[in-house]
Amino acid sequence: MRQTLIAGNWKMNGSLAANAALLDGIRAGAQGLACEMAVCVPAPYLAQAEAGLQSSPVAWGAQDVSVHESGAFTGEVAASMLRDFACKYVIVGHSERRSLHAESSELVAQKTLRALSAGLVPIVCVGETLAEREQGRTDAVVNAQLAPVIAAVGEQLAKIVIAYEPVWAIGTGKTATPAMAQQVHERIRATLAQADAAAAATVRILYGGSMKPDNAKELLAMADIDGGLIGGAALKAVDFLAIAQAA
Ligand code: 13P
């Protein structure tokens, strides 16, 4: 019912030369896989991703989008511009943007809406820090991040993707155990169901945080884990493909 999505978040990595090899490798290995695949690349490389992945089963997207439609917002990238490069997805509210760029959950909700308005599929990231987990506040934090998004999208809830990325697992090599991740995913789905039960059953909830070829299978086997948002392992075609094959 929910097709598994394996999405790469390249973050601020890459070069024209390195991307060409990576895109070629992903394209070559993606044929015939049962899951959906996508790569979210730095904005300057969207044209390269479009050219390199056209007529392949792999979708592409961006890592952030402006909340504004257009105008005097130096350095920002509009949702309509992402559509010009045939992006399908855009990540919003990644923990690195929340913490390094002070993005609030309300801003993330408005960016989610902006992406939907342009016909993009937002991948909305949520997740707690280690301190918040240790204080037993995981559910409260994740719910507070989700609430403005649920309120903003209203009847469009079924059109979004959510990524649960515990901050303490990102880039650290520490992965949530499948049971720990499943528990949060299940609660996220229950929260969505309070707003829209039908949508909650179809929304894909990805896990992100040190997902690698050797732990992907057991994470992806959990009932409410519908895919992965992959950082480091998405920068090597063999690793990224191995995760997709585990799906
Ligand atoms: P890592 O897979 O490198 O831990 O990154 C996860 C992430 O932040 C994806 O958005």
PDB file of C-alpha atoms and ligand atoms in Angstrom:
ATOM      1  CA  MET A   1       0.000   0.000   0.000  1.00  0.00           C
ATOM      2  CA  ARG A   2       2.852   2.395   0.854  1.00  0.00           C
ATOM      3  CA  GLN A   3       5.650   2.110  -1.668  1.00  0.00           C
ATOM      4  CA  THR A   4       9.023   2.239   0.061  1.00  0.00           C
ATOM      5  CA  LEU A   5      10.973   5.424  -0.665  1.00  0.00           C
ATOM      6  CA  ILE A   6      14.740   5.476  -0.412  1.00  0.00           C
ATOM      7  CA  ALA A   7      15.823   9.109  -0.649  1.00  0.00           C
ATOM      8  CA  GLY A   8      19.372  10.423  -0.538  1.00  0.00           C
ATOM      9  CA  ASN A   9      20.192  13.729   1.099  1.00  0.00           C
ATOM     10  CA  TRP A  10      23.535  14.765  -0.323  1.00  0.00           C
ATOM     11  CA  LYS A  11      23.706  17.765   2.044  1.00  0.00           C
ATOM     12  CA  MET A  12      26.487  20.202   1.013  1.00  0.00           C
ATOM     13  CA  ASN A  13      28.606  17.594  -0.748  1.00  0.00           C
ATOM     14  CA  GLY A  14      29.569  17.019  -4.349  1.00  0.00           C
ATOM     15  CA  SER A  15      31.107  18.543  -7.447  1.00  0.00           C
ATOM     16  CA  LEU A  16      30.195  18.337 -11.111  1.00  0.00           C
ATOM     17  CA  ALA A  17      32.719  15.550 -11.623  1.00  0.00           C
ATOM     18  CA  ALA A  18      31.855  13.538  -8.505  1.00  0.00           C
ATOM     19  CA  ASN A  19      28.113  13.924  -9.096  1.00  0.00           C
ATOM     20  CA  ALA A  20      28.415  12.669 -12.671  1.00  0.00           C
ATOM     21  CA  ALA A  21      29.920   9.400 -11.474  1.00  0.00           C
ATOM     22  CA  LEU A  22      27.445   9.075  -8.599  1.00  0.00           C
ATOM     23  CA  LEU A  23      24.408   9.757 -10.796  1.00  0.00           C
ATOM     24  CA  ASP A  24      25.650   7.298 -13.426  1.00  0.00           C
ATOM     25  CA  GLY A  25      26.133   4.617 -10.804  1.00  0.00           C
ATOM     26  CA  ILE A  26      22.716   5.165  -9.237  1.00  0.00           C
ATOM     27  CA  ARG A  27      21.010   5.250 -12.610  1.00  0.00           C
ATOM     28  CA  ALA A  28      22.664   2.045 -13.727  1.00  0.00           C
ATOM     29  CA  GLY A  29      21.769   0.171 -10.559  1.00  0.00           C
ATOM     30  CA  ALA A  30      18.245   1.473 -10.077  1.00  0.00           C
ATOM     31  CA  GLN A  31      16.606  -0.418 -12.916  1.00  0.00           C
ATOM     32  CA  GLY A  32      14.070  -2.953 -11.798  1.00  0.00           C
ATOM     33  CA  LEU A  33      14.129  -2.149  -8.071  1.00  0.00           C
ATOM     34  CA  ALA A  34      10.789  -2.459  -6.298  1.00  0.00           C
ATOM     35  CA  CYS A  35      11.222   0.667  -4.181  1.00  0.00           C
ATOM     36  CA  GLU A  36      11.087   4.273  -5.266  1.00  0.00           C
ATOM     37  CA  MET A  37      14.401   6.147  -5.201  1.00  0.00           C
ATOM     38  CA  ALA A  38      15.201   9.843  -5.079  1.00  0.00           C
ATOM     39  CA  VAL A  39      18.208  12.093  -4.555  1.00  0.00           C
ATOM     40  CA  CYS A  40      18.029  15.539  -2.955  1.00  0.00           C
ATOM     41  CA  VAL A  41      20.994  17.472  -4.292  1.00  0.00           C
ATOM     42  CA  PRO A  42      22.455  20.937  -3.635  1.00  0.00           C
ATOM     43  CA  ALA A  43      20.492  23.529  -5.646  1.00  0.00           C
ATOM     44  CA  PRO A  44      23.299  24.371  -8.119  1.00  0.00           C
ATOM     45  CA  TYR A  45      23.307  20.734  -9.238  1.00  0.00           C
ATOM     46  CA  LEU A  46      19.587  20.400  -9.959  1.00  0.00           C
ATOM     47  CA  ALA A  47      20.121  20.787 -13.703  1.00  0.00           C
ATOM     48  CA  GLN A  48      22.778  18.092 -13.556  1.00  0.00           C
ATOM     49  CA  ALA A  49      20.467  15.772 -11.629  1.00  0.00           C
ATOM     50  CA  GLU A  50      17.671  16.447 -14.103  1.00  0.00           C
ATOM     51  CA  ALA A  51      19.923  15.687 -17.071  1.00  0.00           C
ATOM     52  CA  GLY A  52      21.491  12.656 -15.429  1.00  0.00           C
ATOM     53  CA  LEU A  53      18.323  11.013 -14.161  1.00  0.00           C
ATOM     54  CA  GLN A  54      15.788  11.855 -16.865  1.00  0.00           C
ATOM     55  CA  SER A  55      13.932   8.774 -18.067  1.00  0.00           C
ATOM     56  CA  SER A  56      15.411   6.781 -15.174  1.00  0.00           C
ATOM     57  CA  PRO A  57      13.273   5.460 -12.308  1.00  0.00           C
ATOM     58  CA  VAL A  58      15.106   7.779  -9.876  1.00  0.00           C
ATOM     59  CA  ALA A  59      13.450  11.062  -8.883  1.00  0.00           C
ATOM     60  CA  TRP A  60      15.321  14.149  -7.716  1.00  0.00           C
ATOM     61  CA  GLY A  61      14.711  17.086  -5.465  1.00  0.00           C
ATOM     62  CA  ALA A  62      16.138  19.832  -3.297  1.00  0.00           C
ATOM     63  CA  GLN A  63      17.111  20.140   0.354  1.00  0.00           C
ATOM     64  CA  ASP A  64      15.243  23.318   1.258  1.00  0.00           C
ATOM     65  CA  VAL A  65      12.849  25.853  -0.248  1.00  0.00           C
ATOM     66  CA  SER A  66      11.991  29.461   0.451  1.00  0.00           C
ATOM     67  CA  VAL A  67       8.782  30.179   2.294  1.00  0.00           C
ATOM     68  CA  HIS A  68       8.274  33.110  -0.085  1.00  0.00           C
ATOM     69  CA  GLU A  69       6.855  32.884  -3.578  1.00  0.00           C
ATOM     70  CA  SER A  70       9.317  35.297  -5.237  1.00  0.00           C
ATOM     71  CA  GLY A  71      10.927  38.685  -4.747  1.00  0.00           C
ATOM     72  CA  ALA A  72      13.682  40.380  -2.785  1.00  0.00           C
ATOM     73  CA  PHE A  73      14.961  37.406  -0.794  1.00  0.00           C
ATOM     74  CA  THR A  74      18.664  37.244  -1.604  1.00  0.00           C
ATOM     75  CA  GLY A  75      20.061  33.736  -1.572  1.00  0.00           C
ATOM     76  CA  GLU A  76      16.705  31.992  -1.386  1.00  0.00           C
ATOM     77  CA  VAL A  77      15.362  29.473  -3.892  1.00  0.00           C
ATOM     78  CA  ALA A  78      11.655  29.487  -4.775  1.00  0.00           C
ATOM     79  CA  ALA A  79       9.482  26.395  -5.065  1.00  0.00           C
ATOM     80  CA  SER A  80       8.619  27.378  -8.642  1.00  0.00           C
ATOM     81  CA  MET A  81      12.345  27.322  -9.481  1.00  0.00           C
ATOM     82  CA  LEU A  82      12.620  23.783  -8.154  1.00  0.00           C
ATOM     83  CA  ARG A  83       9.697  22.837 -10.396  1.00  0.00           C
ATOM     84  CA  ASP A  84      11.531  24.390 -13.351  1.00  0.00           C
ATOM     85  CA  PHE A  85      14.125  21.666 -12.866  1.00  0.00           C
ATOM     86  CA  ALA A  86      11.416  19.004 -12.587  1.00  0.00           C
ATOM     87  CA  CYS A  87      12.055  18.339  -8.913  1.00  0.00           C
ATOM     88  CA  LYS A  88       9.589  15.926  -7.383  1.00  0.00           C
ATOM     89  CA  TYR A  89      10.699  16.249  -3.768  1.00  0.00           C
ATOM     90  CA  VAL A  90      12.004  18.885  -1.400  1.00  0.00           C
ATOM     91  CA  ILE A  91      13.261  18.301   2.122  1.00  0.00           C
ATOM     92  CA  VAL A  92      11.898  20.796   4.652  1.00  0.00           C
ATOM     93  CA  GLY A  93      12.778  21.219   8.302  1.00  0.00           C
ATOM     94  CA  HIS A  94      15.931  19.130   8.327  1.00  0.00           C
ATOM     95  CA  SER A  95      17.445  19.252  11.818  1.00  0.00           C
ATOM     96  CA  GLU A  96      20.527  20.974  10.410  1.00  0.00           C
ATOM     97  CA  ARG A  97      18.318  23.827   9.189  1.00  0.00           C
ATOM     98  CA  ARG A  98      16.352  23.909  12.424  1.00  0.00           C
ATOM     99  CA  SER A  99      19.490  24.107  14.543  1.00  0.00           C
ATOM    100  CA  LEU A 100      21.949  26.010  12.295  1.00  0.00           C
ATOM    101  CA  HIS A 101      19.435  28.363  10.676  1.00  0.00           C
ATOM    102  CA  ALA A 102      16.971  28.729  13.539  1.00  0.00           C
ATOM    103  CA  GLU A 103      14.043  27.400  11.531  1.00  0.00           C
ATOM    104  CA  SER A 104      10.946  27.158  13.696  1.00  0.00           C
ATOM    105  CA  SER A 105       8.278  24.498  13.311  1.00  0.00           C
ATOM    106  CA  GLU A 106       5.887  27.229  12.157  1.00  0.00           C
ATOM    107  CA  LEU A 107       8.296  28.241   9.379  1.00  0.00           C
ATOM    108  CA  VAL A 108       8.729  24.587   8.432  1.00  0.00           C
ATOM    109  CA  ALA A 109       4.938  24.273   8.224  1.00  0.00           C
ATOM    110  CA  GLN A 110       4.726  27.296   5.908  1.00  0.00           C
ATOM    111  CA  LYS A 111       7.540  25.919   3.739  1.00  0.00           C
ATOM    112  CA  THR A 112       5.643  22.636   3.552  1.00  0.00           C
ATOM    113  CA  LEU A 113       2.603  24.494   2.311  1.00  0.00           C
ATOM    114  CA  ARG A 114       4.673  26.474  -0.189  1.00  0.00           C
ATOM    115  CA  ALA A 115       6.118  23.244  -1.587  1.00  0.00           C
ATOM    116  CA  LEU A 116       2.655  21.692  -1.926  1.00  0.00           C
ATOM    117  CA  SER A 117       1.337  24.794  -3.671  1.00  0.00           C
ATOM    118  CA  ALA A 118       4.061  24.420  -6.296  1.00  0.00           C
ATOM    119  CA  GLY A 119       3.288  20.741  -6.825  1.00  0.00           C
ATOM    120  CA  LEU A 120       6.330  19.458  -4.936  1.00  0.00           C
ATOM    121  CA  VAL A 121       6.252  16.607  -2.449  1.00  0.00           C
ATOM    122  CA  PRO A 122       7.673  17.915   0.832  1.00  0.00           C
ATOM    123  CA  ILE A 123       9.727  15.530   2.954  1.00  0.00           C
ATOM    124  CA  VAL A 124       9.119  17.004   6.403  1.00  0.00           C
ATOM    125  CA  CYS A 125      11.819  16.144   8.928  1.00  0.00           C
ATOM    126  CA  VAL A 126      11.203  15.779  12.650  1.00  0.00           C
ATOM    127  CA  GLY A 127      13.264  14.354  15.475  1.00  0.00           C
ATOM    128  CA  GLU A 128      14.536  14.835  18.986  1.00  0.00           C
ATOM    129  CA  THR A 129      18.009  15.579  20.331  1.00  0.00           C
ATOM    130  CA  LEU A 130      19.791  13.201  22.674  1.00  0.00           C
ATOM    131  CA  ALA A 131      19.038  15.446  25.668  1.00  0.00           C
ATOM    132  CA  GLU A 132      15.352  15.502  24.763  1.00  0.00           C
ATOM    133  CA  ARG A 133      15.272  11.711  24.450  1.00  0.00           C
ATOM    134  CA  GLU A 134      17.018  11.264  27.784  1.00  0.00           C
ATOM    135  CA  GLN A 135      14.467  13.575  29.395  1.00  0.00           C
ATOM    136  CA  GLY A 136      11.690  11.371  28.022  1.00  0.00           C
ATOM    137  CA  ARG A 137      10.476  14.152  25.775  1.00  0.00           C
ATOM    138  CA  THR A 138      10.740  12.443  22.372  1.00  0.00           C
ATOM    139  CA  ASP A 139       6.992  12.275  21.745  1.00  0.00           C
ATOM    140  CA  ALA A 140       6.368  15.808  22.987  1.00  0.00           C
ATOM    141  CA  VAL A 141       9.113  17.230  20.775  1.00  0.00           C
ATOM    142  CA  VAL A 142       8.051  15.318  17.674  1.00  0.00           C
ATOM    143  CA  ASN A 143       4.394  16.200  18.221  1.00  0.00           C
ATOM    144  CA  ALA A 144       5.248  19.881  18.658  1.00  0.00           C
ATOM    145  CA  GLN A 145       7.182  19.768  15.372  1.00  0.00           C
ATOM    146  CA  LEU A 146       4.319  18.019  13.594  1.00  0.00           C
ATOM    147  CA  ALA A 147       1.385  20.016  14.944  1.00  0.00           C
ATOM    148  CA  PRO A 148       1.891  23.201  12.872  1.00  0.00           C
ATOM    149  CA  VAL A 149       2.500  21.099   9.753  1.00  0.00           C
ATOM    150  CA  ILE A 150      -0.698  19.107  10.255  1.00  0.00           C
ATOM    151  CA  ALA A 151      -2.634  22.314  10.870  1.00  0.00           C
ATOM    152  CA  ALA A 152      -1.150  24.068   7.836  1.00  0.00           C
ATOM    153  CA  VAL A 153      -1.615  21.293   5.277  1.00  0.00           C
ATOM    154  CA  GLY A 154      -5.173  20.403   6.282  1.00  0.00           C
ATOM    155  CA  GLU A 155      -6.739  18.220   3.617  1.00  0.00           C
ATOM    156  CA  GLN A 156      -3.420  17.855   1.815  1.00  0.00           C
ATOM    157  CA  LEU A 157      -1.953  15.644   4.535  1.00  0.00           C
ATOM    158  CA  ALA A 158      -1.836  12.601   2.249  1.00  0.00           C
ATOM    159  CA  LYS A 159       0.499  14.472  -0.119  1.00  0.00           C
ATOM    160  CA  ILE A 160       3.430  14.811   2.280  1.00  0.00           C
ATOM    161  CA  VAL A 161       6.234  12.493   3.309  1.00  0.00           C
ATOM    162  CA  ILE A 162       7.574  12.585   6.866  1.00  0.00           C
ATOM    163  CA  ALA A 163      11.106  11.690   7.895  1.00  0.00           C
ATOM    164  CA  TYR A 164      11.824  10.788  11.506  1.00  0.00           C
ATOM    165  CA  GLU A 165      15.460  11.658  12.056  1.00  0.00           C
ATOM    166  CA  PRO A 166      16.632  11.476  15.661  1.00  0.00           C
ATOM    167  CA  VAL A 167      19.264  14.211  15.811  1.00  0.00           C
ATOM    168  CA  TRP A 168      21.607  12.035  17.868  1.00  0.00           C
ATOM    169  CA  ALA A 169      21.694   9.443  15.068  1.00  0.00           C
ATOM    170  CA  ILE A 170      22.546  11.822  12.219  1.00  0.00           C
ATOM    171  CA  GLY A 171      26.090  11.408  10.965  1.00  0.00           C
ATOM    172  CA  THR A 172      27.131   9.780  14.231  1.00  0.00           C
ATOM    173  CA  GLY A 173      27.060   6.112  13.305  1.00  0.00           C
ATOM    174  CA  LYS A 174      24.548   5.641  16.140  1.00  0.00           C
ATOM    175  CA  THR A 175      21.320   4.263  14.733  1.00  0.00           C
ATOM    176  CA  ALA A 176      18.035   3.984  16.543  1.00  0.00           C
ATOM    177  CA  THR A 177      17.296   0.308  17.006  1.00  0.00           C
ATOM    178  CA  PRO A 178      14.493  -0.897  14.749  1.00  0.00           C
ATOM    179  CA  ALA A 179      12.219  -1.154  17.802  1.00  0.00           C
ATOM    180  CA  MET A 180      13.051   2.381  18.973  1.00  0.00           C
ATOM    181  CA  ALA A 181      12.423   3.816  15.525  1.00  0.00           C
ATOM    182  CA  GLN A 182       9.244   1.806  15.020  1.00  0.00           C
ATOM    183  CA  GLN A 183       7.857   3.092  18.329  1.00  0.00           C
ATOM    184  CA  VAL A 184       8.244   6.712  17.227  1.00  0.00           C
ATOM    185  CA  HIS A 185       6.975   6.010  13.701  1.00  0.00           C
ATOM    186  CA  GLU A 186       3.897   4.315  15.125  1.00  0.00           C
ATOM    187  CA  ARG A 187       3.201   7.312  17.335  1.00  0.00           C
ATOM    188  CA  ILE A 188       3.698   9.715  14.451  1.00  0.00           C
ATOM    189  CA  ARG A 189       1.148   7.757  12.446  1.00  0.00           C
ATOM    190  CA  ALA A 190      -1.269   7.795  15.375  1.00  0.00           C
ATOM    191  CA  THR A 191      -0.863  11.571  15.618  1.00  0.00           C
ATOM    192  CA  LEU A 192      -1.546  11.938  11.902  1.00  0.00           C
ATOM    193  CA  ALA A 193      -4.581   9.676  12.269  1.00  0.00           C
ATOM    194  CA  GLN A 194      -6.108  12.031  14.803  1.00  0.00           C
ATOM    195  CA  ALA A 195      -6.225  14.630  12.028  1.00  0.00           C
ATOM    196  CA  ASP A 196      -7.029  12.367   9.079  1.00  0.00           C
ATOM    197  CA  ALA A 197      -7.191   8.591   9.483  1.00  0.00           C
ATOM    198  CA  ALA A 198      -7.292   7.842   5.762  1.00  0.00           C
ATOM    199  CA  ALA A 199      -4.278  10.041   5.047  1.00  0.00           C
ATOM    200  CA  ALA A 200      -2.354   8.596   7.994  1.00  0.00           C
ATOM    201  CA  ALA A 201      -2.626   5.135   6.479  1.00  0.00           C
ATOM    202  CA  THR A 202      -0.971   6.259   3.244  1.00  0.00           C
ATOM    203  CA  VAL A 203       1.628   8.826   4.378  1.00  0.00           C
ATOM    204  CA  ARG A 204       5.139   7.446   4.121  1.00  0.00           C
ATOM    205  CA  ILE A 205       7.255   7.870   7.232  1.00  0.00           C
ATOM    206  CA  LEU A 206      10.972   7.514   6.461  1.00  0.00           C
ATOM    207  CA  TYR A 207      13.691   6.825   9.000  1.00  0.00           C
ATOM    208  CA  GLY A 208      16.911   8.842   8.823  1.00  0.00           C
ATOM    209  CA  GLY A 209      20.070   8.703  10.916  1.00  0.00           C
ATOM    210  CA  SER A 210      23.055   6.521  10.043  1.00  0.00           C
ATOM    211  CA  MET A 211      21.032   4.169   7.865  1.00  0.00           C
ATOM    212  CA  LYS A 212      23.584   1.979   6.097  1.00  0.00           C
ATOM    213  CA  PRO A 213      23.567  -1.182   3.972  1.00  0.00           C
ATOM    214  CA  ASP A 214      24.161  -3.316   7.071  1.00  0.00           C
ATOM    215  CA  ASN A 215      21.255  -2.000   9.160  1.00  0.00           C
ATOM    216  CA  ALA A 216      18.748  -1.017   6.466  1.00  0.00           C
ATOM    217  CA  LYS A 217      17.006  -4.358   6.145  1.00  0.00           C
ATOM    218  CA  GLU A 218      15.974  -4.645   9.785  1.00  0.00           C
ATOM    219  CA  LEU A 219      14.887  -1.004   9.989  1.00  0.00           C
ATOM    220  CA  LEU A 220      12.878  -1.247   6.766  1.00  0.00           C
ATOM    221  CA  ALA A 221      11.216  -4.445   7.966  1.00  0.00           C
ATOM    222  CA  MET A 222       9.335  -2.539  10.676  1.00  0.00           C
ATOM    223  CA  ALA A 223       5.625  -1.999  10.069  1.00  0.00           C
ATOM    224  CA  ASP A 224       5.652   1.810  10.103  1.00  0.00           C
ATOM    225  CA  ILE A 225       9.065   2.451   8.544  1.00  0.00           C
ATOM    226  CA  ASP A 226       8.292   3.181   4.914  1.00  0.00           C
ATOM    227  CA  GLY A 227      11.738   4.065   3.685  1.00  0.00           C
ATOM    228  CA  GLY A 228      14.910   5.926   4.495  1.00  0.00           C
ATOM    229  CA  LEU A 229      16.384   9.404   4.235  1.00  0.00           C
ATOM    230  CA  ILE A 230      20.038   8.639   3.742  1.00  0.00           C
ATOM    231  CA  GLY A 231      22.927  11.044   4.316  1.00  0.00           C
ATOM    232  CA  GLY A 232      26.475   9.671   4.222  1.00  0.00           C
ATOM    233  CA  ALA A 233      25.615   6.359   2.586  1.00  0.00           C
ATOM    234  CA  ALA A 234      23.841   8.171  -0.266  1.00  0.00           C
ATOM    235  CA  LEU A 235      27.178   9.554  -1.480  1.00  0.00           C
ATOM    236  CA  LYS A 236      28.369   6.127  -2.634  1.00  0.00           C
ATOM    237  CA  ALA A 237      26.305   4.516  -5.369  1.00  0.00           C
ATOM    238  CA  VAL A 238      27.013   0.973  -4.148  1.00  0.00           C
ATOM    239  CA  ASP A 239      25.886   1.780  -0.602  1.00  0.00           C
ATOM    240  CA  PHE A 240      22.831   3.739  -1.684  1.00  0.00           C
ATOM    241  CA  LEU A 241      21.800   0.951  -4.039  1.00  0.00           C
ATOM    242  CA  ALA A 242      22.441  -1.702  -1.391  1.00  0.00           C
ATOM    243  CA  ILE A 243      20.001   0.114   0.913  1.00  0.00           C
ATOM    244  CA  ALA A 244      17.441   0.255  -1.896  1.00  0.00           C
ATOM    245  CA  GLN A 245      17.926  -3.443  -2.510  1.00  0.00           C
ATOM    246  CA  ALA A 246      17.291  -4.154   1.173  1.00  0.00           C
ATOM    247  CA  ALA A 247      13.905  -2.418   0.900  1.00  0.00           C
TER     248      ALA A 247
HETATM  249  P1  13P B   1      23.352  10.212   7.903  1.00  0.00           P
HETATM  250  O1  13P B   1      22.742   9.090   7.100  1.00  0.00           O
HETATM  251  O2  13P B   1      24.679  10.653   7.382  1.00  0.00           O
HETATM  252  O3  13P B   1      23.330   9.929   9.378  1.00  0.00           O
HETATM  253  O4  13P B   1      22.388  11.495   7.672  1.00  0.00           O
HETATM  254  C1  13P B   1      21.033  11.358   7.883  1.00  0.00           C
HETATM  255  C2  13P B   1      20.355  12.602   7.443  1.00  0.00           C
HETATM  256  O5  13P B   1      20.489  13.642   8.048  1.00  0.00           O
HETATM  257  C3  13P B   1      19.551  12.542   6.211  1.00  0.00           C
HETATM  258  O6  13P B   1      18.785  13.690   6.053  1.00  0.00           O
END
